[in-house]
Amino acid sequence: MRKIIPGNRLSKEAIERQHDELRKRSPSEFFNSFPLPMAVLNPLRQIVFCNELFLRTAGMDDQDILGKRPGEAMRCIYAGDTEDGCGTTPHCRVCGALRAVIEAIDENRACERECQLLVQDEPGIKARDLRVNASPWVTPDGPFYIVTIADIEDQKRRQTLEHIFFHDILNTAGGAKGLTRMLLEAPEEDPREAAELLDSALFGLVEEIKKQKDLLLMEQGQFATSLSDIEGLAAVRRLAREFRAHPKSEGRTLRLAPDAAEVSLSTDPVLLRRTLVNMLLNAMEATPAGGTVTIGVRPDNGDALFWVHNKTVMDEPTRLQVFKRSFSTKGPGRGLGTYSIRMLTKNYLHGEVDFTSEEGEGTTFRIRLKAS
């Protein structure tokens, strides 16, 4: 994809003229017969026409949507990061929808790409997994581009659950079964070591099942939060002790940051723990054997700031896609960890999440919640 995407646009009046010409050429009934949300773009990627399915998907009326670009119409959270909008932000470099449209324009052929979109929705951020098709449409008034979007969330969700249950959980359960047999077949030996390994395997198994169950309930809006007053440092210390038994911690050191300090807050302790567990899992998976992961908490400008650090640095494509639901550096069927960190923090804990990843500094994920 070309590096420079023009941000200039046609005026509202010019867009309305294009809209009127297309309506004369192809009546609305033709476009509304499409079984998918569909929009017609001009060469500057502005919407000049769309069907009713696209309007319902975007939650806009036909006049408000004219002249917008697809990411702006779909409420992509990154579309407003620059003055020129959709297609001109750093995150747009890895957007599947933009790649499909630009390839259709540059190569004059139909192109299809998958797109992991984060949109602003009630009550917060929502993930969309889409398949986007862009096709040239030559008219006497000039070239246009027909864009259709298909929701593939169910397909992606099924792939993820199949991977988790057929790979991760079966592997963990198989290891636990082997350790149990070891205990049964060697009763004369001290069973403590094998019992500790068994506890570690079962801890990872239970955590994975809980994570998926909670995530499904949250995405369906069926998860009820329960607030209570907690001490942040005590919660972090307790989690660090427990997590040392997790299989992902094997061969790695988990330590409490030396500048960690006590801070009181009112939050949902289950969701806070789930968020910190996901941060630790990602850090452990990114850390080679022999490496160290650090967790900490401290008061910061009236907030409780939690963080997890590891020394591995992410490349730019990973940094730009890190919070998308179906993106993962570990292959297809993964990618829920960092997405759930953001969703839990923003939508349920009503906090903020960010990260840095720089050479010489490593990678640090942070969540910021209101302190008591």
CSV table of C-alpha atoms in Angstrom, one decimal:
chain,number,residue,atom,x,y,z
A,1,MET,CA,0.0,0.0,0.0
A,2,ARG,CA,1.3,3.5,-0.8
A,3,LYS,CA,2.7,5.4,2.1
A,4,ILE,CA,1.0,8.7,1.4
A,5,ILE,CA,-2.8,8.7,1.5
A,6,PRO,CA,-4.3,12.1,0.4
A,7,GLY,CA,-6.4,13.7,3.1
A,8,ASN,CA,-8.1,16.3,0.8
A,9,ARG,CA,-11.8,16.1,0.2
A,10,LEU,CA,-14.5,17.3,-2.1
A,11,SER,CA,-16.9,20.0,-0.7
A,12,LYS,CA,-20.3,19.1,0.6
A,13,GLU,CA,-21.9,20.6,-2.5
A,14,ALA,CA,-19.7,18.4,-4.8
A,15,ILE,CA,-20.5,15.3,-2.8
A,16,GLU,CA,-24.3,16.1,-3.1
A,17,ARG,CA,-24.0,16.5,-6.9
A,18,GLN,CA,-22.2,13.1,-7.1
A,19,HIS,CA,-24.9,11.6,-4.9
A,20,ASP,CA,-27.7,13.0,-7.1
A,21,GLU,CA,-26.1,11.7,-10.3
A,22,LEU,CA,-25.7,8.2,-8.9
A,23,ARG,CA,-29.4,8.2,-7.7
A,24,LYS,CA,-30.5,9.0,-11.3
A,25,ARG,CA,-28.2,6.3,-12.7
A,26,SER,CA,-29.0,3.5,-10.1
A,27,PRO,CA,-32.2,3.8,-8.0
A,28,SER,CA,-32.0,3.2,-4.3
A,29,GLU,CA,-33.9,0.0,-4.7
A,30,PHE,CA,-31.0,-1.5,-6.6
A,31,PHE,CA,-28.5,-0.8,-3.8
A,32,ASN,CA,-30.9,-1.8,-1.1
A,33,SER,CA,-31.2,-5.3,-2.7
A,34,PHE,CA,-27.6,-5.9,-1.7
A,35,PRO,CA,-27.6,-8.5,1.2
A,36,LEU,CA,-24.6,-6.7,2.8
A,37,PRO,CA,-23.9,-3.2,4.0
A,38,MET,CA,-22.7,-1.3,1.0
A,39,ALA,CA,-21.3,2.1,0.3
A,40,VAL,CA,-20.1,3.9,-2.9
A,41,LEU,CA,-16.9,5.9,-2.5
A,42,ASN,CA,-15.3,8.5,-4.8
A,43,PRO,CA,-11.6,8.4,-5.6
A,44,LEU,CA,-11.0,10.5,-2.4
A,45,ARG,CA,-12.6,7.7,-0.4
A,46,GLN,CA,-15.7,9.8,0.6
A,47,ILE,CA,-19.1,8.1,0.8
A,48,VAL,CA,-21.4,9.4,-1.9
A,49,PHE,CA,-24.1,6.7,-1.7
A,50,CYS,CA,-24.9,3.8,0.6
A,51,ASN,CA,-27.7,1.3,1.2
A,52,GLU,CA,-30.0,1.1,4.2
A,53,LEU,CA,-28.0,-1.8,5.7
A,54,PHE,CA,-24.9,0.4,5.8
A,55,LEU,CA,-26.9,3.3,7.3
A,56,ARG,CA,-28.2,0.9,10.1
A,57,THR,CA,-24.7,-0.5,10.7
A,58,ALA,CA,-23.2,3.0,11.0
A,59,GLY,CA,-26.2,4.4,13.0
A,60,MET,CA,-26.5,7.5,10.8
A,61,ASP,CA,-29.0,9.0,8.3
A,62,ASP,CA,-28.3,9.3,4.6
A,63,GLN,CA,-27.4,13.1,4.8
A,64,ASP,CA,-25.0,12.9,7.7
A,65,ILE,CA,-23.1,10.1,6.2
A,66,LEU,CA,-22.4,11.8,2.8
A,67,GLY,CA,-18.8,12.9,2.5
A,68,LYS,CA,-17.5,10.9,5.4
A,69,ARG,CA,-14.9,8.1,4.9
A,70,PRO,CA,-15.7,4.5,6.0
A,71,GLY,CA,-13.8,4.7,9.3
A,72,GLU,CA,-15.5,7.9,10.3
A,73,ALA,CA,-18.9,6.5,9.4
A,74,MET,CA,-18.2,3.3,11.4
A,75,ARG,CA,-16.9,5.4,14.4
A,76,CYS,CA,-13.4,4.0,14.4
A,77,ILE,CA,-11.7,5.2,17.6
A,78,TYR,CA,-8.6,6.3,15.6
A,79,ALA,CA,-10.4,8.2,12.8
A,80,GLY,CA,-10.2,11.5,14.7
A,81,ASP,CA,-6.5,11.3,15.6
A,82,THR,CA,-5.5,13.6,12.7
A,83,GLU,CA,-7.2,16.6,11.1
A,84,ASP,CA,-7.5,14.8,7.8
A,85,GLY,CA,-9.3,11.8,9.4
A,86,CYS,CA,-9.8,8.3,8.3
A,87,GLY,CA,-6.9,6.9,6.3
A,88,THR,CA,-4.2,9.4,7.5
A,89,THR,CA,-3.4,8.3,11.1
A,90,PRO,CA,-0.5,5.9,12.0
A,91,HIS,CA,-3.0,3.2,12.8
A,92,CYS,CA,-4.5,3.4,9.3
A,93,ARG,CA,-1.3,1.8,8.0
A,94,VAL,CA,-2.4,-1.6,9.2
A,95,CYS,CA,-6.1,-1.2,8.5
A,96,GLY,CA,-7.5,-3.9,6.3
A,97,ALA,CA,-10.4,-1.8,5.1
A,98,LEU,CA,-8.1,1.0,3.9
A,99,ARG,CA,-5.8,-1.5,2.2
A,100,ALA,CA,-8.7,-3.0,0.3
A,101,VAL,CA,-9.9,0.4,-0.9
A,102,ILE,CA,-6.5,1.7,-1.9
A,103,GLU,CA,-5.6,-1.5,-3.8
A,104,ALA,CA,-8.9,-1.2,-5.7
A,105,ILE,CA,-8.1,2.4,-6.6
A,106,ASP,CA,-4.4,1.8,-7.5
A,107,GLU,CA,-4.8,-1.5,-9.2
A,108,ASN,CA,-8.3,-1.1,-10.7
A,109,ARG,CA,-9.4,-4.5,-9.5
A,110,ALA,CA,-11.6,-6.0,-6.8
A,111,CYS,CA,-9.8,-6.5,-3.5
A,112,GLU,CA,-10.8,-8.2,-0.2
A,113,ARG,CA,-9.2,-7.8,3.2
A,114,GLU,CA,-10.1,-8.6,6.8
A,115,CYS,CA,-10.3,-5.7,9.2
A,116,GLN,CA,-10.2,-5.6,13.0
A,117,LEU,CA,-12.0,-2.4,13.9
A,118,LEU,CA,-12.3,-0.8,17.4
A,119,VAL,CA,-15.4,1.5,17.4
A,120,GLN,CA,-16.8,4.0,19.9
A,121,ASP,CA,-20.1,2.5,21.1
A,122,GLU,CA,-22.3,2.7,24.1
A,123,PRO,CA,-21.2,2.2,26.8
A,124,GLY,CA,-17.6,2.2,25.6
A,125,ILE,CA,-15.3,0.6,23.0
A,126,LYS,CA,-16.5,-2.3,20.9
A,127,ALA,CA,-14.6,-4.6,18.6
A,128,ARG,CA,-15.7,-5.4,15.1
A,129,ASP,CA,-14.3,-8.2,12.9
A,130,LEU,CA,-15.1,-7.4,9.3
A,131,ARG,CA,-14.4,-8.7,5.8
A,132,VAL,CA,-14.2,-5.7,3.4
A,133,ASN,CA,-14.5,-6.0,-0.4
A,134,ALA,CA,-13.8,-3.0,-2.6
A,135,SER,CA,-14.5,-3.1,-6.4
A,136,PRO,CA,-14.1,-0.4,-9.1
A,137,TRP,CA,-17.2,0.9,-10.7
A,138,VAL,CA,-16.8,2.9,-14.0
A,139,THR,CA,-19.5,5.3,-14.8
A,140,PRO,CA,-19.9,8.1,-17.4
A,141,ASP,CA,-19.3,10.5,-14.4
A,142,GLY,CA,-16.0,9.0,-13.5
A,143,PRO,CA,-14.7,6.1,-11.4
A,144,PHE,CA,-16.3,5.1,-8.1
A,145,TYR,CA,-15.7,2.2,-5.8
A,146,ILE,CA,-18.3,-0.2,-4.3
A,147,VAL,CA,-17.4,-1.3,-0.8
A,148,THR,CA,-19.2,-4.1,1.1
A,149,ILE,CA,-18.7,-5.2,4.6
A,150,ALA,CA,-19.4,-8.6,6.1
A,151,ASP,CA,-19.5,-9.2,9.9
A,152,ILE,CA,-17.2,-12.2,10.6
A,153,GLU,CA,-17.3,-11.9,14.4
A,154,ASP,CA,-18.9,-15.3,14.9
A,155,GLN,CA,-16.3,-17.0,12.6
A,156,LYS,CA,-13.4,-15.3,14.5
A,157,ARG,CA,-14.9,-16.1,17.9
A,158,ARG,CA,-15.3,-19.8,16.9
A,159,GLN,CA,-11.7,-20.0,15.7
A,160,THR,CA,-10.5,-18.5,19.0
A,161,LEU,CA,-12.6,-20.9,21.1
A,162,GLU,CA,-11.6,-23.9,19.0
A,163,HIS,CA,-7.9,-23.0,19.5
A,164,ILE,CA,-8.3,-22.4,23.2
A,165,PHE,CA,-10.3,-25.5,23.9
A,166,PHE,CA,-8.7,-27.9,21.4
A,167,HIS,CA,-5.1,-26.7,22.0
A,168,ASP,CA,-4.4,-24.8,25.2
A,169,ILE,CA,-6.9,-26.4,27.5
A,170,LEU,CA,-6.4,-29.9,26.2
A,171,ASN,CA,-2.6,-29.6,26.5
A,172,THR,CA,-3.0,-28.3,30.1
A,173,ALA,CA,-5.5,-31.0,31.0
A,174,GLY,CA,-3.2,-33.6,29.5
A,175,GLY,CA,-0.3,-32.4,31.6
A,176,ALA,CA,-2.4,-32.5,34.7
A,177,LYS,CA,-3.5,-36.0,34.0
A,178,GLY,CA,0.1,-37.1,33.6
A,179,LEU,CA,1.0,-35.6,36.9
A,180,THR,CA,-1.9,-37.3,38.6
A,181,ARG,CA,-0.8,-40.6,37.2
A,182,MET,CA,2.8,-39.9,38.5
A,183,LEU,CA,1.3,-39.5,42.0
A,184,LEU,CA,-0.7,-42.7,41.8
A,185,GLU,CA,2.2,-44.8,40.5
A,186,ALA,CA,4.9,-43.5,42.9
A,187,PRO,CA,3.3,-43.5,46.4
A,188,GLU,CA,6.5,-44.2,48.1
A,189,GLU,CA,8.1,-41.0,47.0
A,190,ASP,CA,7.5,-37.5,48.4
A,191,PRO,CA,4.5,-36.3,46.3
A,192,ARG,CA,4.9,-32.6,47.2
A,193,GLU,CA,6.9,-31.7,44.0
A,194,ALA,CA,4.4,-33.4,41.7
A,195,ALA,CA,1.5,-31.9,43.6
A,196,GLU,CA,3.0,-28.4,43.1
A,197,LEU,CA,3.3,-29.0,39.4
A,198,LEU,CA,-0.2,-30.3,39.3
A,199,ASP,CA,-1.5,-27.2,41.1
A,200,SER,CA,0.4,-25.1,38.6
A,201,ALA,CA,-1.2,-26.9,35.6
A,202,LEU,CA,-4.7,-26.7,37.1
A,203,PHE,CA,-4.2,-23.0,38.0
A,204,GLY,CA,-3.6,-22.2,34.3
A,205,LEU,CA,-6.5,-24.3,33.2
A,206,VAL,CA,-9.0,-22.6,35.5
A,207,GLU,CA,-7.7,-19.1,34.6
A,208,GLU,CA,-8.2,-19.7,30.9
A,209,ILE,CA,-11.8,-21.0,31.4
A,210,LYS,CA,-12.6,-18.1,33.7
A,211,LYS,CA,-11.2,-15.6,31.2
A,212,GLN,CA,-13.2,-16.9,28.3
A,213,LYS,CA,-16.4,-17.1,30.3
A,214,ASP,CA,-16.1,-13.5,31.6
A,215,LEU,CA,-15.2,-12.1,28.2
A,216,LEU,CA,-18.3,-13.6,26.6
A,217,LEU,CA,-20.5,-12.2,29.3
A,218,MET,CA,-18.9,-8.8,29.0
A,219,GLU,CA,-19.2,-8.6,25.2
A,220,GLN,CA,-22.9,-9.5,25.5
A,221,GLY,CA,-23.4,-6.8,28.2
A,222,GLN,CA,-24.4,-9.4,30.8
A,223,PHE,CA,-21.6,-8.9,33.3
A,224,ALA,CA,-22.5,-7.1,36.5
A,225,THR,CA,-19.7,-5.3,38.3
A,226,SER,CA,-19.5,-5.4,42.1
A,227,LEU,CA,-17.5,-2.6,43.7
A,228,SER,CA,-15.6,-2.8,47.0
A,229,ASP,CA,-12.7,-1.0,48.7
A,230,ILE,CA,-9.3,-2.6,48.2
A,231,GLU,CA,-5.7,-1.9,48.8
A,232,GLY,CA,-3.8,-1.9,45.5
A,233,LEU,CA,-0.4,-3.0,46.8
A,234,ALA,CA,-1.9,-5.9,48.8
A,235,ALA,CA,-3.9,-7.0,45.6
A,236,VAL,CA,-0.7,-6.9,43.5
A,237,ARG,CA,1.4,-8.8,46.0
A,238,ARG,CA,-1.3,-11.5,46.3
A,239,LEU,CA,-1.6,-11.9,42.5
A,240,ALA,CA,2.2,-12.1,42.1
A,241,ARG,CA,2.4,-14.9,44.7
A,242,GLU,CA,-0.4,-16.8,42.9
A,243,PHE,CA,1.0,-16.2,39.4
A,244,ARG,CA,4.3,-17.8,40.2
A,245,ALA,CA,2.5,-21.1,40.0
A,246,HIS,CA,1.2,-20.4,36.5
A,247,PRO,CA,2.7,-22.5,33.7
A,248,LYS,CA,3.6,-19.3,31.7
A,249,SER,CA,5.9,-18.3,34.6
A,250,GLU,CA,8.1,-21.3,34.3
A,251,GLY,CA,11.7,-20.3,33.8
A,252,ARG,CA,10.9,-16.6,34.3
A,253,THR,CA,11.1,-14.3,37.3
A,254,LEU,CA,8.1,-12.3,38.4
A,255,ARG,CA,9.1,-9.5,40.8
A,256,LEU,CA,7.4,-6.6,42.6
A,257,ALA,CA,8.6,-3.2,41.4
A,258,PRO,CA,10.9,-1.6,44.0
A,259,ASP,CA,8.9,1.7,43.8
A,260,ALA,CA,5.5,0.0,44.3
A,261,ALA,CA,3.5,1.8,47.0
A,262,GLU,CA,0.1,1.4,48.7
A,263,VAL,CA,-2.9,3.1,47.2
A,264,SER,CA,-6.6,2.7,48.1
A,265,LEU,CA,-9.3,2.4,45.5
A,266,SER,CA,-13.0,1.4,45.1
A,267,THR,CA,-13.3,-1.0,42.1
A,268,ASP,CA,-14.4,-4.5,41.1
A,269,PRO,CA,-11.6,-6.7,42.5
A,270,VAL,CA,-12.5,-9.6,40.1
A,271,LEU,CA,-12.2,-7.5,37.0
A,272,LEU,CA,-9.1,-5.8,38.2
A,273,ARG,CA,-7.5,-9.2,38.9
A,274,ARG,CA,-8.6,-10.4,35.4
A,275,THR,CA,-7.1,-7.3,33.8
A,276,LEU,CA,-3.8,-7.7,35.6
A,277,VAL,CA,-3.7,-11.5,34.9
A,278,ASN,CA,-4.0,-10.7,31.1
A,279,MET,CA,-1.2,-8.1,31.4
A,280,LEU,CA,1.0,-10.6,33.2
A,281,LEU,CA,0.2,-13.4,30.6
A,282,ASN,CA,1.1,-11.2,27.7
A,283,ALA,CA,4.4,-10.1,29.4
A,284,MET,CA,5.3,-13.7,30.3
A,285,GLU,CA,4.6,-14.9,26.7
A,286,ALA,CA,6.8,-12.1,25.3
A,287,THR,CA,9.7,-12.8,27.8
A,288,PRO,CA,12.3,-15.5,26.9
A,289,ALA,CA,13.3,-18.1,29.5
A,290,GLY,CA,15.5,-16.5,32.1
A,291,GLY,CA,13.9,-13.1,31.7
A,292,THR,CA,12.1,-11.0,34.3
A,293,VAL,CA,8.6,-9.5,34.4
A,294,THR,CA,7.9,-6.7,36.9
A,295,ILE,CA,4.5,-5.7,38.3
A,296,GLY,CA,3.7,-2.6,40.4
A,297,VAL,CA,1.2,-0.1,41.6
A,298,ARG,CA,1.5,3.4,43.1
A,299,PRO,CA,-0.6,6.6,43.6
A,300,ASP,CA,-0.3,9.0,40.7
A,301,ASN,CA,-2.1,12.4,40.6
A,302,GLY,CA,-5.1,11.2,42.5
A,303,ASP,CA,-5.2,7.9,40.6
A,304,ALA,CA,-4.1,4.3,41.2
A,305,LEU,CA,-1.5,3.4,38.5
A,306,PHE,CA,-0.9,-0.3,37.9
A,307,TRP,CA,1.8,-1.5,35.5
A,308,VAL,CA,3.5,-4.6,34.1
A,309,HIS,CA,6.9,-4.4,32.4
A,310,ASN,CA,9.0,-6.7,30.4
A,311,LYS,CA,12.2,-6.1,28.4
A,312,THR,CA,10.9,-7.2,25.0
A,313,VAL,CA,10.2,-4.5,22.4
A,314,MET,CA,7.2,-4.7,19.9
A,315,ASP,CA,7.7,-3.8,16.3
A,316,GLU,CA,5.6,-1.0,14.7
A,317,PRO,CA,2.8,-3.2,13.2
A,318,THR,CA,2.3,-4.9,16.5
A,319,ARG,CA,2.2,-1.6,18.4
A,320,LEU,CA,-0.4,-0.2,16.0
A,321,GLN,CA,-2.7,-3.3,16.3
A,322,VAL,CA,-2.1,-4.4,19.9
A,323,PHE,CA,-5.6,-3.7,21.2
A,324,LYS,CA,-7.5,-5.3,18.3
A,325,ARG,CA,-9.5,-8.3,19.2
A,326,SER,CA,-8.4,-10.8,16.5
A,327,PHE,CA,-4.8,-9.6,16.2
A,328,SER,CA,-2.0,-11.7,17.7
A,329,THR,CA,1.6,-12.3,17.0
A,330,LYS,CA,1.0,-15.9,18.0
A,331,GLY,CA,-1.0,-16.8,15.0
A,332,PRO,CA,-4.7,-17.2,14.1
A,333,GLY,CA,-7.3,-17.9,16.8
A,334,ARG,CA,-5.6,-15.7,19.4
A,335,GLY,CA,-5.5,-12.0,20.2
A,336,LEU,CA,-8.0,-11.6,23.1
A,337,GLY,CA,-5.5,-10.7,25.8
A,338,THR,CA,-4.7,-7.1,25.0
A,339,TYR,CA,-8.2,-6.5,23.6
A,340,SER,CA,-9.8,-7.6,26.9
A,341,ILE,CA,-7.4,-5.4,28.9
A,342,ARG,CA,-8.7,-2.4,27.0
A,343,MET,CA,-12.3,-3.4,27.1
A,344,LEU,CA,-12.3,-4.3,30.8
A,345,THR,CA,-10.5,-1.1,31.8
A,346,LYS,CA,-12.5,1.3,29.6
A,347,ASN,CA,-16.0,-0.2,29.6
A,348,TYR,CA,-16.2,-1.7,33.1
A,349,LEU,CA,-13.5,-0.3,35.4
A,350,HIS,CA,-14.0,3.2,33.9
A,351,GLY,CA,-10.3,3.8,33.7
A,352,GLU,CA,-7.6,4.4,31.1
A,353,VAL,CA,-5.1,2.0,29.5
A,354,ASP,CA,-1.9,2.7,27.6
A,355,PHE,CA,1.5,1.3,26.8
A,356,THR,CA,5.0,2.2,25.7
A,357,SER,CA,7.4,-0.1,23.9
A,358,GLU,CA,10.9,1.4,23.1
A,359,GLU,CA,14.4,0.1,22.5
A,360,GLY,CA,16.4,0.2,25.7
A,361,GLU,CA,13.3,0.5,27.9
A,362,GLY,CA,11.2,-2.6,27.0
A,363,THR,CA,7.4,-2.7,27.1
A,364,THR,CA,5.2,-1.4,29.8
A,365,PHE,CA,1.4,-1.7,30.0
A,366,ARG,CA,-0.4,0.6,32.4
A,367,ILE,CA,-4.0,1.0,33.7
A,368,ARG,CA,-5.1,4.0,35.6
A,369,LEU,CA,-8.1,3.9,37.9
A,370,LYS,CA,-9.5,6.5,40.3
A,371,ALA,CA,-8.1,6.2,43.7
A,372,SER,CA,-10.3,6.5,46.8
